[in-house]
């Protein structure tokens, strides 16, 4: 606020344009007092300026020496009057330039700073637009991913339910077949017991009641009949095992394979090194460091086409199944792929022999 030196009129900041300042009297004046007090001839030489202009021009003089600024120090970033310039060390005077040149240089630097800020402002706005677009893309991607997950889960449930029905049907079929075979064998053996019991009782009665002549006359006929009964083909051992096996883990994995193996086939890189049954570390399957499963598409193997009820040989486990598909991935016919194919055939033969040994051990155990 400013106050008139004559009438003590208070003027607010927004009304400073209506105030004046007499540099000769060194006093502020309102518009009315300027006309009233400075009409006389004796005040005609007084320098009266607008108060706003005076506040701008007040910085043109050095507060220390009351001299006008004429130089600018680029080293200290301050304006200098003639006395300040004289008092400066000689080496510092080299950094002094006139006010006009300093003003021009300062305007250029300020323009450069403003341009840099404008570029930053433009980049910031573009980044904001980009981030908003990415937020929208993230939202859309999340919706698409959620939809895909729900769709895949629904398809998996449908396929699992369908395969479950088929496996349960296979279990029931195997159960009925084995039960029928066992019951037929049980009926045969059950009907054999009374016949054997009758012959044993007959032999016992014959031995206790027959004399020597009767024994020599009829005994050999009885012994011949007993030998014929013993030599008849009686099925004492079960014709098949009691184990019902549908390979449900492999079947579930096979039915989910088309849904889960959706990524493109990755290349198989083979480095030099010996290849044995255990496979040396010279073989490397390309992929990211965090990848745990290599997904490849393949044709159904012969094991998939085998009947659930007609085969005793177990199919390869899922680990061997996937590994074989990786090793036999489509590509050029090389010695390595030929080795993998031979290795797989040897593995299947060995697995069949092991299963046969298991069945024999199971039968021996049952006999014991």
Tab-separated table of C-alpha atoms in Angstrom:
chain	number	residue	atom	x	y	z
A	1	UNK	CA	0.000	0.000	0.000
A	2	UNK	CA	1.031	3.631	-0.616
A	3	UNK	CA	0.008	6.748	1.315
A	4	UNK	CA	-0.189	10.267	-0.108
A	5	UNK	CA	2.258	12.578	1.703
A	6	UNK	CA	-0.205	15.496	1.544
A	7	UNK	CA	-3.707	14.121	2.266
A	8	UNK	CA	-2.731	10.767	3.785
A	9	UNK	CA	-4.898	8.942	1.242
A	10	UNK	CA	-4.330	5.188	1.421
A	11	UNK	CA	-4.000	3.493	-1.951
A	12	UNK	CA	-4.115	-0.275	-2.379
A	13	UNK	CA	-1.746	-2.203	-4.545
A	14	UNK	CA	-4.185	-2.582	-7.451
A	15	UNK	CA	-4.678	1.233	-7.513
A	16	UNK	CA	-0.994	2.197	-7.684
A	17	UNK	CA	-1.453	3.412	-11.266
A	18	UNK	CA	-3.384	6.434	-9.859
A	19	UNK	CA	-0.476	7.429	-7.573
A	20	UNK	CA	2.554	9.560	-8.428
A	21	UNK	CA	5.940	10.194	-6.901
A	22	UNK	CA	7.890	13.463	-6.829
A	23	UNK	CA	11.573	12.621	-7.127
A	24	UNK	CA	12.486	16.140	-6.071
A	25	UNK	CA	10.378	16.058	-2.907
A	26	UNK	CA	10.937	12.338	-2.549
A	27	UNK	CA	7.266	11.946	-1.567
A	28	UNK	CA	4.311	10.010	-2.998
A	29	UNK	CA	1.285	11.988	-4.164
A	30	UNK	CA	-2.239	11.106	-5.163
A	31	UNK	CA	-3.671	12.490	-8.403
A	32	UNK	CA	-5.622	15.280	-6.652
A	33	UNK	CA	-2.672	16.466	-4.522
A	34	UNK	CA	-0.376	16.384	-7.538
A	35	UNK	CA	-2.591	18.958	-9.227
A	36	UNK	CA	-3.223	21.016	-6.106
A	37	UNK	CA	0.233	21.174	-4.544
A	38	UNK	CA	2.427	21.355	-7.668
A	39	UNK	CA	0.528	23.969	-9.730
A	40	UNK	CA	2.717	26.753	-8.485
A	41	UNK	CA	5.615	27.936	-10.644
A	42	UNK	CA	8.124	27.051	-7.938
A	43	UNK	CA	7.246	23.336	-8.405
A	44	UNK	CA	7.459	23.384	-12.198
A	45	UNK	CA	10.977	21.955	-12.182
A	46	UNK	CA	10.053	19.039	-9.877
A	47	UNK	CA	10.373	15.625	-11.464
A	48	UNK	CA	7.051	13.832	-11.041
A	49	UNK	CA	6.694	10.263	-12.298
A	50	UNK	CA	4.151	7.447	-11.930
A	51	UNK	CA	4.586	5.491	-8.715
A	52	UNK	CA	4.669	2.168	-10.606
A	53	UNK	CA	7.441	3.465	-12.883
A	54	UNK	CA	9.334	4.774	-9.898
A	55	UNK	CA	9.185	1.325	-8.218
A	56	UNK	CA	10.650	-0.181	-11.391
A	57	UNK	CA	13.355	2.456	-11.742
A	58	UNK	CA	14.332	2.315	-8.077
A	59	UNK	CA	16.468	-0.761	-8.817
A	60	UNK	CA	18.540	1.137	-11.376
A	61	UNK	CA	20.698	2.733	-8.698
A	62	UNK	CA	23.276	1.052	-6.515
A	63	UNK	CA	22.016	1.089	-2.913
A	64	UNK	CA	25.613	1.333	-1.684
A	65	UNK	CA	26.906	4.247	-3.788
A	66	UNK	CA	23.618	5.771	-5.077
A	67	UNK	CA	25.001	5.559	-8.620
A	68	UNK	CA	23.322	4.164	-11.728
A	69	UNK	CA	24.138	0.611	-12.714
A	70	UNK	CA	26.326	0.495	-15.813
A	71	UNK	CA	27.934	-2.969	-15.725
A	72	UNK	CA	27.013	-6.583	-14.999
A	73	UNK	CA	29.332	-9.196	-13.523
A	74	UNK	CA	28.854	-12.609	-15.165
A	75	UNK	CA	30.967	-14.112	-12.388
A	76	UNK	CA	28.887	-12.860	-9.446
A	77	UNK	CA	25.641	-12.457	-11.432
A	78	UNK	CA	25.106	-8.916	-10.061
A	79	UNK	CA	24.874	-5.361	-11.481
A	80	UNK	CA	27.622	-2.837	-10.774
A	81	UNK	CA	27.853	0.919	-10.634
A	82	UNK	CA	31.048	2.779	-11.591
A	83	UNK	CA	32.307	2.736	-8.012
A	84	UNK	CA	31.589	-1.001	-7.618
A	85	UNK	CA	33.493	-1.605	-10.857
A	86	UNK	CA	36.487	0.390	-9.619
A	87	UNK	CA	36.539	-1.456	-6.303
A	88	UNK	CA	36.633	-4.874	-8.013
A	89	UNK	CA	39.905	-6.792	-8.390
A	90	UNK	CA	41.519	-6.468	-11.800
A	91	UNK	CA	41.063	-10.178	-12.634
A	92	UNK	CA	37.309	-9.919	-11.911
A	93	UNK	CA	36.820	-6.985	-14.276
A	94	UNK	CA	37.318	-9.285	-17.230
A	95	UNK	CA	33.951	-10.891	-16.364
A	96	UNK	CA	32.072	-7.562	-16.524
A	97	UNK	CA	29.963	-6.527	-19.511
A	98	UNK	CA	27.629	-3.606	-20.150
A	99	UNK	CA	24.000	-3.731	-19.093
A	100	UNK	CA	22.592	-3.975	-22.623
A	101	UNK	CA	24.836	-6.909	-23.603
A	102	UNK	CA	24.082	-8.655	-20.310
A	103	UNK	CA	20.392	-8.099	-20.944
A	104	UNK	CA	20.587	-9.587	-24.444
A	105	UNK	CA	22.605	-12.582	-23.227
A	106	UNK	CA	20.238	-13.092	-20.320
A	107	UNK	CA	17.235	-12.982	-22.683
A	108	UNK	CA	18.827	-15.594	-24.931
A	109	UNK	CA	19.570	-17.887	-21.990
A	110	UNK	CA	16.080	-17.349	-20.626
A	111	UNK	CA	14.615	-18.176	-24.066
A	112	UNK	CA	16.675	-21.362	-24.133
A	113	UNK	CA	15.500	-22.287	-20.644
A	114	UNK	CA	11.898	-21.531	-21.624
A	115	UNK	CA	12.244	-23.669	-24.757
A	116	UNK	CA	13.664	-26.523	-22.688
A	117	UNK	CA	10.763	-26.224	-20.251
A	118	UNK	CA	8.299	-26.125	-23.157
A	119	UNK	CA	9.866	-29.257	-24.622
A	120	UNK	CA	9.641	-30.894	-21.210
A	121	UNK	CA	6.019	-29.782	-20.992
A	122	UNK	CA	5.285	-31.269	-24.427
A	123	UNK	CA	7.062	-34.505	-23.517
A	124	UNK	CA	5.169	-34.624	-20.227
A	125	UNK	CA	1.836	-34.208	-21.991
A	126	UNK	CA	2.747	-36.881	-24.525
A	127	UNK	CA	3.843	-39.191	-21.700
A	128	UNK	CA	0.549	-38.555	-19.899
A	129	UNK	CA	-1.410	-39.384	-23.055
A	130	UNK	CA	0.719	-42.506	-23.571
A	131	UNK	CA	0.297	-43.650	-19.985
A	132	UNK	CA	-3.458	-43.114	-20.152
A	133	UNK	CA	-3.549	-45.151	-23.362
A	134	UNK	CA	-1.422	-47.865	-21.743
A	135	UNK	CA	-3.712	-47.925	-18.723
A	136	UNK	CA	-6.614	-48.501	-21.089
A	137	UNK	CA	-4.622	-51.172	-22.923
A	138	UNK	CA	-3.772	-52.841	-19.621
A	139	UNK	CA	-7.446	-52.847	-18.700
A	140	UNK	CA	-8.384	-54.340	-22.081
A	141	UNK	CA	-5.537	-56.848	-21.854
A	142	UNK	CA	-6.663	-57.864	-18.370
A	143	UNK	CA	-10.225	-58.361	-19.650
A	144	UNK	CA	-8.989	-60.394	-22.616
A	145	UNK	CA	-6.720	-62.482	-20.397
A	146	UNK	CA	-9.526	-63.092	-17.931
A	147	UNK	CA	-11.837	-64.113	-20.775
A	148	UNK	CA	-9.171	-66.414	-22.216
A	149	UNK	CA	-8.526	-67.995	-18.803
A	150	UNK	CA	-12.224	-68.595	-18.216
A	151	UNK	CA	-12.646	-69.990	-21.735
A	152	UNK	CA	-9.629	-72.280	-21.384
A	153	UNK	CA	-10.766	-73.435	-17.957
A	154	UNK	CA	-14.238	-74.165	-19.296
A	155	UNK	CA	-12.805	-76.114	-22.247
A	156	UNK	CA	-10.506	-78.024	-19.901
A	157	UNK	CA	-13.431	-78.906	-17.668
A	158	UNK	CA	-15.461	-80.086	-20.658
A	159	UNK	CA	-12.629	-82.218	-22.015
A	160	UNK	CA	-11.788	-83.613	-18.594
A	161	UNK	CA	-15.426	-84.451	-17.982
A	162	UNK	CA	-15.640	-86.184	-21.355
A	163	UNK	CA	-12.411	-88.090	-20.776
A	164	UNK	CA	-13.565	-88.951	-17.245
A	165	UNK	CA	-16.719	-90.571	-18.644
A	166	UNK	CA	-14.633	-92.535	-21.112
A	167	UNK	CA	-12.183	-93.677	-18.399
A	168	UNK	CA	-14.968	-94.690	-16.039
A	169	UNK	CA	-16.561	-96.607	-18.887
A	170	UNK	CA	-13.208	-98.312	-19.503
A	171	UNK	CA	-12.926	-99.170	-15.800
A	172	UNK	CA	-16.404	-100.665	-15.827
A	173	UNK	CA	-15.612	-102.615	-18.993
A	174	UNK	CA	-12.390	-104.044	-17.537
A	175	UNK	CA	-14.190	-104.841	-14.291
A	176	UNK	CA	-16.985	-106.726	-16.040
A	177	UNK	CA	-14.531	-108.635	-18.256
A	178	UNK	CA	-12.284	-109.679	-15.383
A	179	UNK	CA	-15.220	-110.473	-13.110
A	180	UNK	CA	-16.779	-112.647	-15.793
A	181	UNK	CA	-13.536	-114.542	-16.380
A	182	UNK	CA	-12.930	-115.077	-12.676
A	183	UNK	CA	-16.520	-116.199	-12.068
A	184	UNK	CA	-16.342	-118.719	-14.916
A	185	UNK	CA	-13.110	-120.113	-13.506
A	186	UNK	CA	-14.579	-120.094	-10.015
A	187	UNK	CA	-17.668	-122.004	-11.227
A	188	UNK	CA	-15.483	-124.593	-12.911
A	189	UNK	CA	-13.346	-125.087	-9.810
A	190	UNK	CA	-16.401	-125.114	-7.559
A	191	UNK	CA	-17.974	-127.893	-9.653
A	192	UNK	CA	-14.692	-129.814	-9.561
A	193	UNK	CA	-14.558	-129.999	-5.762
A	194	UNK	CA	-17.604	-132.320	-5.283
A	195	UNK	CA	-16.261	-134.691	-7.961
A	196	UNK	CA	-12.893	-134.853	-6.229
A	197	UNK	CA	-14.593	-135.313	-2.868
A	198	UNK	CA	-16.700	-138.206	-4.200
A	199	UNK	CA	-13.618	-139.944	-5.617
A	200	UNK	CA	-11.714	-139.436	-2.355
A	201	UNK	CA	-14.582	-140.894	-0.345
A	202	UNK	CA	-14.872	-143.792	-2.794
A	203	UNK	CA	-11.144	-144.517	-2.491
A	204	UNK	CA	-11.323	-144.365	1.270
A	205	UNK	CA	-14.312	-146.749	1.398
A	206	UNK	CA	-12.668	-149.105	-1.126
A	207	UNK	CA	-9.455	-149.281	0.878
A	208	UNK	CA	-11.299	-149.980	4.090
A	209	UNK	CA	-13.700	-152.590	2.749
A	210	UNK	CA	-11.966	-154.397	-0.156
A	211	UNK	CA	-9.902	-157.550	0.407
A	212	UNK	CA	-6.745	-158.332	-1.499
A	213	UNK	CA	-8.500	-160.076	-4.368
A	214	UNK	CA	-11.015	-157.257	-4.799
A	215	UNK	CA	-8.224	-154.680	-4.558
A	216	UNK	CA	-6.143	-156.366	-7.249
A	217	UNK	CA	-9.235	-156.822	-9.397
A	218	UNK	CA	-10.690	-153.279	-9.137
A	219	UNK	CA	-7.861	-151.165	-7.687
A	220	UNK	CA	-6.057	-150.528	-10.979
A	221	UNK	CA	-9.254	-149.368	-12.632
A	222	UNK	CA	-9.809	-146.922	-9.769
A	223	UNK	CA	-6.209	-145.681	-10.006
A	224	UNK	CA	-6.537	-145.232	-13.780
A	225	UNK	CA	-9.693	-143.200	-13.270
A	226	UNK	CA	-8.008	-141.015	-10.633
A	227	UNK	CA	-5.053	-140.388	-12.957
A	228	UNK	CA	-7.401	-139.337	-15.756
A	229	UNK	CA	-9.085	-136.848	-13.413
A	230	UNK	CA	-5.705	-135.431	-12.394
A	231	UNK	CA	-4.515	-135.160	-15.995
A	232	UNK	CA	-7.586	-133.241	-17.114
A	233	UNK	CA	-6.771	-129.520	-17.989
A	234	UNK	CA	-7.894	-127.727	-14.880
A	235	UNK	CA	-7.354	-123.885	-14.813
A	236	UNK	CA	-5.953	-123.400	-11.341
A	237	UNK	CA	-4.187	-120.080	-11.927
A	238	UNK	CA	-6.060	-116.892	-12.860
A	239	UNK	CA	-6.050	-116.258	-16.571
A	240	UNK	CA	-5.342	-112.534	-16.032
A	241	UNK	CA	-4.317	-110.085	-13.353
A	242	UNK	CA	-6.720	-108.380	-10.997
A	243	UNK	CA	-5.219	-104.944	-11.642
A	244	UNK	CA	-7.456	-102.521	-13.511
A	245	UNK	CA	-5.309	-99.958	-15.287
A	246	UNK	CA	-6.637	-97.142	-17.503
A	247	UNK	CA	-3.550	-94.897	-17.466
A	248	UNK	CA	-5.801	-92.058	-16.394
A	249	UNK	CA	-2.940	-89.617	-15.745
A	250	UNK	CA	-1.595	-89.957	-19.269
A	251	UNK	CA	-5.106	-89.867	-20.723
A	252	UNK	CA	-5.959	-86.657	-18.867
A	253	UNK	CA	-2.674	-85.139	-19.981
A	254	UNK	CA	-3.314	-86.168	-23.595
A	255	UNK	CA	-6.774	-84.654	-23.675
A	256	UNK	CA	-5.424	-81.363	-22.283
A	257	UNK	CA	-2.407	-81.265	-24.570
A	258	UNK	CA	-4.127	-79.473	-27.503
A	259	UNK	CA	-5.354	-76.781	-25.103
A	260	UNK	CA	-2.139	-76.258	-23.160
A	261	UNK	CA	0.468	-76.560	-25.905
A	262	UNK	CA	-0.477	-73.359	-27.705
A	263	UNK	CA	2.953	-71.735	-28.012
A	264	UNK	CA	4.994	-72.186	-31.207
A	265	UNK	CA	7.565	-74.939	-31.330
A	266	UNK	CA	10.956	-73.848	-30.027
A	267	UNK	CA	14.114	-74.849	-31.823
A	268	UNK	CA	16.252	-77.641	-30.426
A	269	UNK	CA	19.948	-76.710	-30.427
A	270	UNK	CA	22.415	-79.604	-30.340
A	271	UNK	CA	26.018	-78.926	-29.383
A	272	UNK	CA	28.928	-81.261	-29.800
A	273	UNK	CA	29.440	-83.941	-27.189
A	274	UNK	CA	29.014	-87.617	-26.574
A	275	UNK	CA	25.479	-88.936	-26.522
A	276	UNK	CA	24.745	-91.910	-24.365
A	277	UNK	CA	21.736	-93.480	-22.750
A	278	UNK	CA	21.815	-90.807	-20.051
A	279	UNK	CA	22.327	-87.973	-22.587
A	280	UNK	CA	25.245	-85.652	-21.865
A	281	UNK	CA	24.924	-81.976	-21.049
A	282	UNK	CA	26.061	-81.107	-24.559
A	283	UNK	CA	22.412	-81.130	-25.593
A	284	UNK	CA	20.646	-77.876	-24.879
A	285	UNK	CA	17.041	-76.952	-25.569
A	286	UNK	CA	16.788	-73.266	-26.323
A	287	UNK	CA	14.459	-71.213	-24.209
A	288	UNK	CA	14.390	-68.555	-21.499
A	289	UNK	CA	16.179	-69.057	-18.208
A	290	UNK	CA	12.872	-69.230	-16.382
A	291	UNK	CA	11.152	-71.677	-18.748
A	292	UNK	CA	10.391	-74.983	-17.083
A	293	UNK	CA	8.381	-76.821	-19.743
A	294	UNK	CA	9.046	-76.928	-23.459
A	295	UNK	CA	5.729	-77.130	-25.235
A	296	UNK	CA	5.686	-78.775	-28.639
A	297	UNK	CA	2.901	-80.075	-30.816
A	298	UNK	CA	3.038	-83.648	-32.026
A	299	UNK	CA	1.034	-86.413	-33.605
A	300	UNK	CA	-0.682	-88.980	-31.423
A	301	UNK	CA	1.643	-91.797	-30.534
A	302	UNK	CA	0.887	-95.469	-31.024
A	303	UNK	CA	0.259	-95.820	-27.293
A	304	UNK	CA	-2.666	-93.385	-27.520
A	305	UNK	CA	-4.391	-95.604	-30.080
A	306	UNK	CA	-4.203	-98.720	-27.894
A	307	UNK	CA	-7.383	-99.942	-26.299
A	308	UNK	CA	-7.966	-99.223	-22.635
A	309	UNK	CA	-8.929	-102.809	-21.941
A	310	UNK	CA	-6.900	-104.854	-24.385
A	311	UNK	CA	-3.344	-103.851	-23.442
A	312	UNK	CA	-1.272	-104.940	-20.473
A	313	UNK	CA	1.825	-102.942	-21.433
A	314	UNK	CA	1.981	-99.603	-19.691
A	315	UNK	CA	2.393	-96.508	-21.785
A	316	UNK	CA	5.377	-94.201	-21.168
A	317	UNK	CA	5.023	-91.708	-18.382
A	318	UNK	CA	4.277	-88.063	-19.193
A	319	UNK	CA	7.885	-87.070	-18.514
A	320	UNK	CA	9.181	-89.589	-21.065
A	321	UNK	CA	6.294	-88.755	-23.395
A	322	UNK	CA	7.084	-85.041	-23.540
A	323	UNK	CA	10.865	-85.586	-23.676
A	324	UNK	CA	10.515	-87.949	-26.621
A	325	UNK	CA	8.390	-85.437	-28.477
A	326	UNK	CA	11.008	-82.755	-27.898
A	327	UNK	CA	13.854	-84.970	-29.092
A	328	UNK	CA	11.927	-86.114	-32.133
A	329	UNK	CA	10.749	-82.600	-33.005
A	330	UNK	CA	10.457	-82.037	-36.716
A	331	UNK	CA	13.660	-80.950	-38.385
A	332	UNK	CA	16.496	-82.278	-40.457
A	333	UNK	CA	17.286	-85.966	-40.326
A	334	UNK	CA	20.522	-86.121	-38.324
A	335	UNK	CA	22.431	-88.733	-36.391
A	336	UNK	CA	21.135	-87.253	-33.179
A	337	UNK	CA	17.473	-87.663	-34.162
A	338	UNK	CA	18.211	-91.239	-35.288
A	339	UNK	CA	19.822	-91.921	-31.908
A	340	UNK	CA	16.782	-90.479	-30.113
A	341	UNK	CA	14.438	-92.665	-32.146
A	342	UNK	CA	16.488	-95.789	-31.378
A	343	UNK	CA	16.691	-94.796	-27.740
A	344	UNK	CA	12.903	-94.457	-27.554
A	345	UNK	CA	12.376	-97.876	-29.167
A	346	UNK	CA	14.822	-99.464	-26.712
A	347	UNK	CA	13.035	-97.763	-23.862
A	348	UNK	CA	9.639	-99.128	-24.916
A	349	UNK	CA	11.004	-102.686	-25.302
A	350	UNK	CA	12.619	-102.469	-21.883
A	351	UNK	CA	9.420	-101.160	-20.386
A	352	UNK	CA	7.465	-104.071	-21.857
A	353	UNK	CA	9.930	-106.588	-20.421
A	354	UNK	CA	9.753	-104.940	-17.009
A	355	UNK	CA	5.966	-105.124	-17.056
A	356	UNK	CA	6.104	-108.825	-17.945
A	357	UNK	CA	8.487	-109.439	-15.055
A	358	UNK	CA	6.100	-107.591	-12.749
A	359	UNK	CA	3.226	-109.798	-13.875
A	360	UNK	CA	5.285	-112.955	-13.292
A	361	UNK	CA	6.322	-111.772	-9.844
A	362	UNK	CA	2.685	-111.044	-9.052
A	363	UNK	CA	1.652	-114.575	-10.092
A	364	UNK	CA	4.473	-116.157	-8.046
A	365	UNK	CA	3.480	-114.063	-5.088
A	366	UNK	CA	-0.135	-115.197	-5.461
A	367	UNK	CA	1.001	-118.824	-5.609
A	368	UNK	CA	3.072	-118.380	-2.440
